[in-house]
Amino acid sequence: MVQRINIDRLSRDIEALGRLGTDPAGGISRPSFSRADLEARSWLKARLAEAGLAVRQDGAGNIFGRAEGRGKPVMVGSHIDTVIRGGKFDGATGVLAGLECLRVVRESDLPHSRPLEVVAFTDEEGSLTGDFLGSRAFTGQLNRELVERGLTHVGPPLAEILKGTEFTVESILEAGRNRPEVEAYLELHIEQGSQLDEEGIPVGIVDRISGKRYRVCSFIGKASHAGTTPLELRQDAFLGLADFALKSTQHIATQHYGSLVTVGKVTLHPGVFSIVPAQADFTLEFRSASGEILRAMDKELLAMAEDIARTRGLSYVSKVIDATEPVAIPARILDILKEECQKLGTPYLTLPSGAGHDAQILSTLTDAGMIFIPSPDGISHSPEESLRWADLEKGANLLLAALLRLAA
Ligand SMILES: [Zn+2]
């Protein structure tokens, strides 16, 4: 007999959690350890306990609900933090679908030999110290510098944000000292792209997740008077950056189609109307589903920037601040998901994930897999983010079936 989740109950949970952290400017702002997040954590723990699960939390604030069994646990989860003015489906859907699956398992006393755990990982969105603080702690991949100083975030130090919570920098580092044994990890997530929606397919089975590099870079030239320095004598740092932004995009589009490069943030110094920019600081991120291409892109973009700097009388400096490797989802997980889709009569599409997810970090520890459901119009990280309950029902039923297979 095929077991089914209760979509009414799951949708009520998603709506309830989506009321915590509503931003007056629209959408939901619930970064980890904010007041809204602390409220959401209490709410989630109460739901897990209500479902009869054993609730625990580690020093990094990762929250677990467990149904006992023997041996290594099969885990399911995602995150409940959001970006500023994000939506109510990114992350929360995966955690609450996991909770709903475990609720059905307990209610119907479905057989499982291994323990089942639902987990909400801290700060997947990286508003504190760079992406994936919680899952990096859980898999033993934290370093003190990352936690204390943060790598991609410019803002108050973590220790300050943690004041008024039960967590400290030390408790987070402590949480990262183990590498627990996990049988498998599954994550249901909205696609955040438009492929499933465009093709009208309710479920996506992710076969690989892109890796990325984050660099902070600068072109350095010389400040000079905008009214008196002839164009040919300028060492204009901004023109170096402009040249690089265009050429790098053309290069990736023609040489590594499918991989991506983005200049996301730019600061010019001194940043004045009448002064030729002396320095252009910028963030450079690039992504690829292939580790080999990622390494090639790193070399090629560096050579290109240095070449542009030479031509324009500038210097160029660049530093990696974060890196994740591409992940291929193991055949064992793909096979189970495909077979269960067939049994459920659910049409599916196999597709890659361009966005990073906790599953990528978990894959360093265990077999990890992902189920996508369509994002209407591909919209995410926005108050307009949405999903269709009918798609979620199909995705969550698949999640339940796969969990039971893995925990049999
Ligand atoms: Zn997410």
XYZ file of N, CA, C and O in Angstrom, residues 41-162:
488
model
N 12.126 29.054 15.789
C 12.751 27.875 16.398
C 11.857 27.280 17.484
O 11.668 26.064 17.540
N 11.325 28.146 18.358
C 10.442 27.641 19.417
C 9.211 26.992 18.800
O 8.757 25.934 19.252
N 8.678 27.646 17.780
C 7.482 27.106 17.104
C 7.771 25.708 16.548
O 6.994 24.775 16.740
N 8.934 25.577 15.877
C 9.271 24.294 15.250
C 9.465 23.206 16.301
O 8.964 22.083 16.154
N 10.187 23.548 17.388
C 10.418 22.538 18.433
C 9.097 22.054 19.014
O 8.937 20.858 19.290
N 8.159 22.968 19.194
C 6.843 22.577 19.724
C 6.132 21.625 18.749
O 5.523 20.638 19.171
N 6.235 21.893 17.437
C 5.585 21.012 16.447
C 6.240 19.625 16.452
O 5.571 18.609 16.337
N 7.570 19.606 16.568
C 8.280 18.313 16.571
C 7.862 17.496 17.787
O 7.608 16.292 17.690
N 7.795 18.173 18.950
C 7.416 17.476 20.180
C 5.979 16.968 20.073
O 5.685 15.824 20.438
N 5.086 17.803 19.553
C 3.678 17.406 19.355
C 3.558 16.144 18.511
O 2.655 15.345 18.694
N 4.487 16.031 17.549
C 4.447 14.870 16.644
C 5.008 13.622 17.319
O 5.096 12.565 16.705
N 5.427 13.762 18.583
C 5.941 12.614 19.322
C 7.395 12.302 19.010
O 7.881 11.206 19.281
N 8.118 13.281 18.412
C 9.528 13.059 18.086
C 10.399 13.508 19.253
O 10.029 14.412 20.005
N 11.545 12.863 19.409
C 12.514 13.301 20.416
C 13.234 14.519 19.854
O 13.845 14.449 18.791
N 13.138 15.657 20.549
C 13.681 16.920 20.040
C 15.032 17.188 20.690
O 15.193 17.043 21.893
N 16.023 17.547 19.850
C 17.290 18.001 20.412
C 17.848 19.103 19.528
O 17.360 19.350 18.416
N 18.857 19.796 20.070
C 19.455 20.891 19.311
C 20.937 20.872 19.615
O 21.338 20.531 20.728
N 21.778 21.193 18.616
C 23.208 21.219 18.911
C 23.659 22.660 19.158
O 22.859 23.595 19.096
N 24.940 22.819 19.432
C 25.464 24.132 19.801
C 25.449 25.139 18.665
O 25.626 26.341 18.877
N 25.233 24.660 17.447
C 25.139 25.578 16.309
C 23.678 25.946 16.030
O 23.387 26.653 15.071
N 22.778 25.430 16.869
C 21.367 25.766 16.685
C 20.643 24.876 15.692
O 19.485 25.127 15.374
N 21.311 23.841 15.194
C 20.599 22.894 14.334
C 19.571 22.162 15.197
O 19.889 21.728 16.305
N 18.344 22.013 14.680
C 17.260 21.405 15.446
C 16.900 20.055 14.819
O 16.736 19.952 13.602
N 16.777 19.034 15.672
C 16.505 17.680 15.196
C 15.256 17.124 15.866
O 15.049 17.342 17.059
N 14.451 16.388 15.124
C 13.338 15.616 15.685
C 13.511 14.183 15.239
O 13.693 13.923 14.050
N 13.475 13.236 16.196
C 13.902 11.873 15.875
C 12.860 10.830 16.240
O 12.257 10.893 17.310
N 12.666 9.888 15.337
C 11.888 8.688 15.617
C 12.897 7.550 15.717
O 13.669 7.325 14.780
N 12.924 6.866 16.857
C 13.992 5.900 17.142
C 13.996 4.697 16.202
O 12.977 4.347 15.604
N 15.161 4.095 16.104
C 15.360 2.890 15.311
C 16.755 2.380 15.628
O 17.373 2.841 16.591
N 17.243 1.471 14.806
C 18.580 0.915 15.060
C 19.548 1.340 13.967
O 19.187 1.377 12.789
N 20.772 1.641 14.391
C 21.826 1.968 13.424
C 21.863 3.443 13.069
O 21.394 4.289 13.832
N 22.440 3.725 11.903
C 22.613 5.108 11.463
C 21.278 5.704 11.028
O 20.493 5.018 10.377
N 21.022 6.974 11.352
C 19.724 7.560 10.978
C 19.645 7.918 9.496
O 20.652 8.220 8.861
N 18.429 7.888 8.976
C 18.124 8.492 7.679
C 17.568 9.874 8.002
O 16.653 10.004 8.812
N 18.159 10.900 7.400
C 17.772 12.268 7.742
C 17.054 12.944 6.586
O 17.303 12.654 5.411
N 16.168 13.871 6.961
C 15.447 14.659 5.967
C 15.360 16.074 6.532
O 15.188 16.245 7.730
N 15.547 17.076 5.688
C 15.470 18.415 6.249
C 15.834 19.489 5.260
O 15.891 19.263 4.042
N 16.071 20.672 5.820
C 16.455 21.854 5.045
C 16.696 22.966 6.074
O 17.310 22.683 7.103
N 16.194 24.158 5.833
C 16.469 25.279 6.755
C 15.220 26.124 6.956
O 14.327 26.122 6.097
N 15.157 26.861 8.086
C 14.007 27.759 8.289
C 14.420 29.224 8.305
O 13.597 30.091 8.535
N 15.710 29.524 8.081
C 16.084 30.940 7.966
C 15.725 31.419 6.556
O 15.571 30.610 5.636
N 15.559 32.728 6.409
C 15.270 33.292 5.086
C 16.239 34.439 4.802
O 16.879 34.964 5.714
N 16.312 34.817 3.539
C 17.009 36.058 3.186
C 16.112 37.224 3.609
O 14.960 37.025 3.977
N 16.628 38.434 3.574
C 15.816 39.607 3.877
C 14.766 39.767 2.767
O 15.097 39.714 1.585
N 13.511 39.936 3.173
C 12.370 40.042 2.250
C 12.291 38.852 1.295
O 12.077 39.011 0.097
N 12.501 37.688 1.859
C 12.362 36.454 1.072
C 10.929 35.950 1.129
O 10.012 36.673 1.528
N 10.760 34.689 0.744
C 9.427 34.088 0.727
C 9.293 33.039 1.814
O 10.230 32.770 2.560
N 8.096 32.413 1.889
C 7.857 31.471 2.978
C 8.098 30.026 2.581
O 7.840 29.125 3.366
N 8.591 29.786 1.351
C 8.719 28.402 0.878
C 10.157 27.898 0.799
O 10.410 26.710 0.901
N 11.108 28.803 0.579
C 12.518 28.420 0.462
C 12.991 27.868 1.799
O 13.081 28.610 2.775
N 13.285 26.590 1.866
C 13.794 25.992 3.096
C 12.691 25.434 3.976
O 12.644 24.226 4.239
N 11.782 26.300 4.405
C 10.702 25.879 5.317
C 9.939 24.685 4.737
O 9.557 23.759 5.471
N 9.716 24.698 3.429
C 8.975 23.608 2.788
C 9.653 22.260 3.038
O 8.986 21.264 3.325
N 10.974 22.233 2.946
C 11.707 20.978 3.128
C 11.663 20.482 4.562
O 11.518 19.285 4.813
N 11.794 21.405 5.519
C 11.755 21.024 6.935
C 10.359 20.518 7.286
O 10.203 19.458 7.907
N 9.330 21.264 6.849
C 7.968 20.905 7.251
C 7.458 19.682 6.494
O 6.675 18.894 7.045
N 7.915 19.473 5.263
C 7.574 18.237 4.547
C 8.212 17.051 5.281
O 7.603 15.979 5.405
N 9.440 17.236 5.779
C 10.108 16.189 6.558
C 9.330 15.872 7.827
O 9.102 14.707 8.165
N 8.900 16.933 8.529
C 8.091 16.747 9.736
C 6.810 15.975 9.401
O 6.439 15.030 10.104
N 6.141 16.375 8.320
C 4.885 15.711 7.937
C 5.129 14.217 7.645
O 4.355 13.361 8.067
N 6.221 13.907 6.968
C 6.548 12.496 6.690
C 6.699 11.713 7.998
O 6.152 10.622 8.143
N 7.445 12.294 8.953
C 7.671 11.572 10.206
C 6.385 11.436 11.021
O 6.174 10.443 11.713
N 5.516 12.446 10.900
C 4.217 12.376 11.571
C 3.405 11.198 11.035
O 2.826 10.433 11.797
N 3.403 11.061 9.702
C 2.648 9.959 9.080
C 3.251 8.615 9.494
O 2.525 7.658 9.791
N 4.572 8.549 9.545
C 5.244 7.304 9.948
C 4.793 6.888 11.343
O 4.452 5.732 11.589
N 4.740 7.869 12.254
C 4.361 7.544 13.639
C 2.876 7.200 13.756
O 2.505 6.208 14.373
N 2.032 8.031 13.149
C 0.572 7.820 13.210
C 0.165 6.447 12.693
O -0.660 5.765 13.275
N 0.761 6.102 11.540
C 0.351 4.847 10.896
C 1.267 3.708 11.274
O 1.139 2.616 10.723
N 2.213 4.007 12.187
C 3.130 2.987 12.656
C 3.815 2.277 11.484
O 3.880 1.045 11.441
N 4.305 3.069 10.542
C 4.938 2.499 9.345
C 6.270 1.880 9.729
O 7.014 2.437 10.532
N 6.586 0.721 9.164
C 7.806 0.026 9.564
C 9.069 0.737 9.076
O 9.155 1.124 7.910
N 9.995 0.964 10.009
C 11.324 1.459 9.635
C 12.304 0.895 10.631
O 12.042 0.892 11.832
N 13.398 0.384 10.109
C 14.374 -0.223 10.989
C 15.327 0.842 11.532
O 15.634 0.889 12.715
N 15.771 1.740 10.658
C 16.729 2.775 11.074
C 15.996 3.942 11.738
O 14.823 4.174 11.462
N 16.712 4.732 12.557
C 16.110 5.954 13.095
C 15.803 6.919 11.944
O 16.516 6.929 10.934
N 14.755 7.726 12.109
C 14.426 8.766 11.137
C 14.578 10.105 11.845
O 14.117 10.271 12.972
N 15.223 11.051 11.170
C 15.389 12.370 11.790
C 15.019 13.470 10.816
O 15.420 13.431 9.652
N 14.260 14.457 11.308
C 14.047 15.669 10.523
C 14.940 16.739 11.131
O 15.103 16.811 12.347
N 15.563 17.546 10.272
C 16.522 18.539 10.760
C 16.288 19.898 10.096
O 15.932 19.977 8.916
N 16.464 20.958 10.906
C 16.489 22.330 10.365
C 17.885 22.878 10.619
O 18.294 23.035 11.772
N 18.641 23.108 9.538
C 20.010 23.603 9.681
C 20.031 25.131 9.818
O 19.270 25.831 9.142
N 20.935 25.617 10.663
C 21.091 27.060 10.915
C 21.722 27.778 9.720
O 22.646 27.254 9.093
N 21.222 28.953 9.453
C 21.849 29.922 8.534
C 22.300 29.343 7.197
O 23.417 29.596 6.745
N 21.398 28.627 6.552
C 21.716 28.139 5.209
C 21.982 29.309 4.279
O 22.818 29.246 3.383
N 21.245 30.414 4.499
C 21.336 31.551 3.582
C 22.625 32.351 3.762
O 22.928 33.229 2.960
N 23.365 32.083 4.833
C 24.679 32.714 4.966
C 24.639 34.171 5.374
O 25.504 34.942 4.982
N 23.653 34.563 6.182
C 23.633 35.962 6.600
C 24.602 36.222 7.745
O 24.873 37.359 8.083
N 25.151 35.154 8.345
C 26.052 35.344 9.494
C 27.527 35.240 9.104
O 28.312 36.139 9.368
N 27.903 34.130 8.509
C 29.342 33.870 8.302
C 29.623 33.279 6.933
O 30.675 32.687 6.720
N 28.722 33.423 5.991
C 28.859 32.692 4.730
C 27.871 31.533 4.777
O 27.375 31.178 5.838
N 27.610 30.941 3.615
C 26.553 29.938 3.515
C 26.789 28.726 4.417
O 27.918 28.357 4.696
N 25.696 28.116 4.834
C 25.704 26.752 5.393
C 26.401 26.628 6.743
O 27.045 25.617 7.000
N 26.293 27.614 7.625
C 26.935 27.502 8.944
C 26.502 26.211 9.650
O 27.337 25.466 10.159
N 25.191 25.953 9.679
C 24.677 24.809 10.429
C 25.104 23.475 9.853
O 25.596 22.606 10.571
N 24.947 23.314 8.539
C 25.312 22.017 7.961
C 26.832 21.845 7.944
O 27.336 20.733 8.053
N 27.562 22.949 7.843
C 29.027 22.832 7.945
C 29.435 22.415 9.342
O 30.369 21.628 9.511
N 28.747 22.927 10.370
C 29.049 22.498 11.742
C 28.710 21.014 11.885
O 29.521 20.232 12.394
N 27.536 20.638 11.403
C 27.068 19.251 11.562
C 28.020 18.257 10.913
O 28.205 17.142 11.397
N 28.643 18.661 9.801
C 29.523 17.735 9.089
C 30.998 17.946 9.462
O 31.887 17.420 8.806
N 31.254 18.751 10.499
C 32.622 18.931 10.984
C 33.501 19.727 10.041
O 34.681 19.429 9.873
N 32.934 20.765 9.408
C 33.716 21.535 8.441
C 33.788 23.018 8.783
O 33.763 23.869 7.895
N 33.853 23.320 10.084
C 33.968 24.723 10.470
C 35.420 25.044 10.774
O 36.170 24.183 11.227
N 35.811 26.278 10.541
C 37.063 26.704 11.137
C 36.820 27.980 11.919
O 35.861 28.714 11.670
N 37.689 28.207 12.892
C 37.482 29.305 13.832
C 37.401 30.649 13.111
O 36.562 31.483 13.429
N 38.262 30.831 12.114
C 38.278 32.113 11.411
C 36.927 32.387 10.746
O 36.378 33.492 10.824
N 36.388 31.347 10.118
C 35.085 31.501 9.448
C 34.004 31.913 10.440
O 33.199 32.794 10.174
N 34.031 31.270 11.609
C 32.979 31.535 12.584
C 33.173 32.898 13.247
O 32.225 33.651 13.444
N 34.409 33.236 13.575
C 34.638 34.475 14.319
C 34.531 35.713 13.440
O 33.942 36.708 13.816
N 35.128 35.646 12.278
C 35.198 36.855 11.450
C 34.126 36.894 10.387
O 33.713 37.958 9.941
N 33.651 35.729 9.989
C 32.723 35.690 8.868
C 33.520 35.885 7.607
O 34.596 36.493 7.626
N 33.045 35.359 6.514
C 33.822 35.489 5.286
C 33.097 36.322 4.239
O 33.688 37.170 3.599
N 31.821 36.089 4.083
C 31.128 36.815 3.018
C 30.258 37.925 3.577
O 29.738 38.726 2.836
N 30.086 37.969 4.884
C 29.145 38.918 5.445
C 29.878 40.122 6.027
O 30.872 39.995 6.702
N 29.360 41.307 5.723
C 29.893 42.511 6.336
C 28.819 43.003 7.284
O 27.749 43.405 6.862
N 29.097 42.958 8.569
C 28.093 43.371 9.545
C 28.623 43.144 10.928
O 29.819 42.943 11.091
N 27.762 43.167 11.921
C 28.264 42.973 13.289
C 28.867 41.581 13.429
O 28.418 40.644 12.773
N 29.907 41.458 14.278
C 30.509 40.137 14.483
C 29.483 39.159 15.049
O 28.541 39.566 15.733
N 29.697 37.886 14.767
C 28.759 36.850 15.176
C 28.510 36.889 16.683
O 27.378 36.727 17.146
N 29.600 37.115 17.461
C 29.460 37.114 18.921
C 28.400 38.119 19.361
O 27.639 37.870 20.297
N 28.332 39.247 18.663
C 27.356 40.282 19.018
C 25.934 39.835 18.665
O 25.004 40.029 19.436
N 25.806 39.223 17.476
C 24.480 38.750 17.040
C 23.958 37.680 18.008
O 22.771 37.585 18.266
N 24.900 36.894 18.570
C 24.497 35.775 19.429
C 24.085 36.217 20.828
O 23.510 35.436 21.587
